[in-house]
């Protein structure tokens, strides 16, 4: 991987001074075109050995490009807010919207490599982290992003010379830390681990570009030209659509039976039982949320269901048991402009709760494989890959001790009709029924199939689907509260 | 994953008898169209719990389809020839050519899942195996294959009933083995491990299709229709080209320097030294090949280099040291018709040596990123993904104790010209020089760039590139023999 980056590449001052003005003009032009079209974001990842000048490069690029459309994300230690969320969270938060450029130092790689070098993680854990990164990057490219990964490389000898030179002047000596020398002593090990990681993550969609960093002029010109070429190539490609790679999931079962039809929707609970059980379950949930170990976990709940299945009412029965400081209800409607400029899952990642908190999603990330699939709002290639991405997303959450709960509130077609009619008749409920609702109703079989595929492909051991019989609202509320209580109890026990 | 496949799906005899004739006709028609076009192979993977009737399904499909274009590959224990090669080898060997269908029982999944259930592998090793499988399947789809993965599912109760029923009749009792009951007792663990593996490998390009197998008619119809639909959808898609997902590797270094230019091609060895060293090195190699532990390893050597760099002569100096029973020289020219009907790496996998053997490739799998890239014989999307696939390929080999050696014999443009002219003048060497050689020569810079990218992207810790100065043929031969000897010595020590 580093063969070509240990040759002592150099560029003399004269040709540098001649080439830079042209390059700056071209870079700026490419950047402005990308900004004008706003069809895709540019994600630049700068990694490499200590002393390779990643900071200098970023400063230079900010000078060469229009800095208003570039955001820089230093790595560094996570902030308190970041520490309480899954490691991926900060990267999701920092993704640039379409048309803009984000520059990341080290990304997820720095930490993964360092942890391995110092033996804080084993070979298997590093491999898992790299697979997670590869999938994340593939998702970004699938979403249209231009991903440019640059590795700045130095030999051990040059690294030492760099450090010594910086230390020799009082103006720069602060830039060399004890940690830098510590890393330097482990140079060979860093090199081995990095080389392995680079091979493992050099994918067709986001290959590494290794640049020798011993000569500043060579480094600067090479990175500038690489960026320019990559941006131009991406602009030329335009919006070419990627075809779906496989047929959609298997058709509905030939005997017409499915997990939804199997539900016994006649299940119900009497008013008396309900009045007795509900406060008990709410009290139990409240106690769990105040448990001394609850601050080490968090809870994410997705509520999905047929129109008029009673999601809102159920959510209110849950939140009534909770302290308002510790929960958020996130209603999911059509994405905002800001959200449309980001990868699909971005608008859910932004609402991931801190430890000790709840987030209740009224509709959720499953929109892509439900309404967007059925209404043709997402291309087949996009919703078919969403299953995998959603499973990865929920895996990330649960690995960070977030309890993920998913409810499908299921009602019959007849019950829905009755509820729609009741809404139309009740003046203060009329806002709850729209022409869309009647239209969706006509696509009942298509929605049913989408729900069954969703359950099959995203029900995992860590985040199973709970299908709730909801023709009787009271029954549904009791079942949901019971399930939430059981799951949190389980999580606290672990 | 199994939610929809535990509902007790059934199809009654009457509708079965009505639907089967239509289905058979449609299946056959789709199959014959695929055969007529011969643009892609169909790979059907049948996995699932014991007793789910995989064998019955295959027999039935052979009856329903044209069996001349279908090959069935039972899993079972590896043959002696297979045992001495990497686990992937048998799957490569068994891949159907374009236009044909291959049906695989269990594939790589059966073994991986069973090993994990019985604790023969840890979580990390299973994860690694699954990543390998996912990449393998992605490669197949990238190469155009239609990959259909069917999982036949049974609940524990139904499995037990099946076994008992089979055992109750002397005609079928032999079909239930002690191992089946052993697995049955671990049903829950099998289910857990399988479900995790299915989620991990349900990719957008090759998703799993889970089919309930408790009712034969339901199972048969579902699988038949799934196959029919998938084949039709793939036929409709046609040859739509997949665009490259990222720009090609970074441009040549802006200072014009590269790993090839750094070589000191003036290096040479005197005739006297050569005459003394050569037999010593050959003797050492011969002794190594007869070492008692050599039977536990194998050696694969790829010889690449400029035209007229002396690959043939070098290979002969190596083989002279070896016993003819234990080596193969594999000259790589344009692919045969049979090879063109297969994924790119297929024609190299077929020549992978048994343990205790050598395979010397005169030109190699690097053709895709050298001549095919430069001459535009491979699409950009194809040669850019080849780097990753080649690294995976060599990783597979080295994990199975195969020593992988890669030599680039490098000569200067002037030296090449001199050799070309000499060949033209020497009657018995004239066959070695063709108009192609002169044409390739004009593309020297493009080839040089391709070589540098290749070295950067495929030189790994387990299979590094050895760049050999070859203006002096004697020097090159000595260096190659030394490197082979050192590498084998290293491998025997481990």
Coordinates of C-alpha atoms in Angstrom, one line a residue, chain A residues 282-297 321-323 325-326 356 358 488 492:
Chain A
X282 CA -47.2 2.9 34.0
X283 CA -46.0 2.9 37.6
X284 CA -43.6 0.0 36.8
X285 CA -42.2 1.9 33.7
X286 CA -41.7 5.0 35.8
X287 CA -39.8 3.0 38.4
X288 CA -37.6 1.4 35.8
X289 CA -36.8 4.8 34.3
X290 CA -35.7 6.0 37.7
X291 CA -33.6 2.8 38.3
X292 CA -30.1 3.7 39.3
X293 CA -28.7 1.8 36.3
X294 CA -31.0 3.3 33.8
X295 CA -28.5 6.1 33.3
X296 CA -26.3 3.5 31.5
X297 CA -28.9 2.7 28.9
X321 CA -45.4 7.4 32.8
X322 CA -42.2 9.3 32.1
X323 CA -40.5 12.4 33.3
X325 CA -37.1 15.9 30.8
X326 CA -36.1 12.4 29.8
X356 CA -30.7 7.7 30.4
X358 CA -36.1 7.8 25.8
X488 CA -36.1 -2.5 29.9
X492 CA -31.0 -3.5 33.3

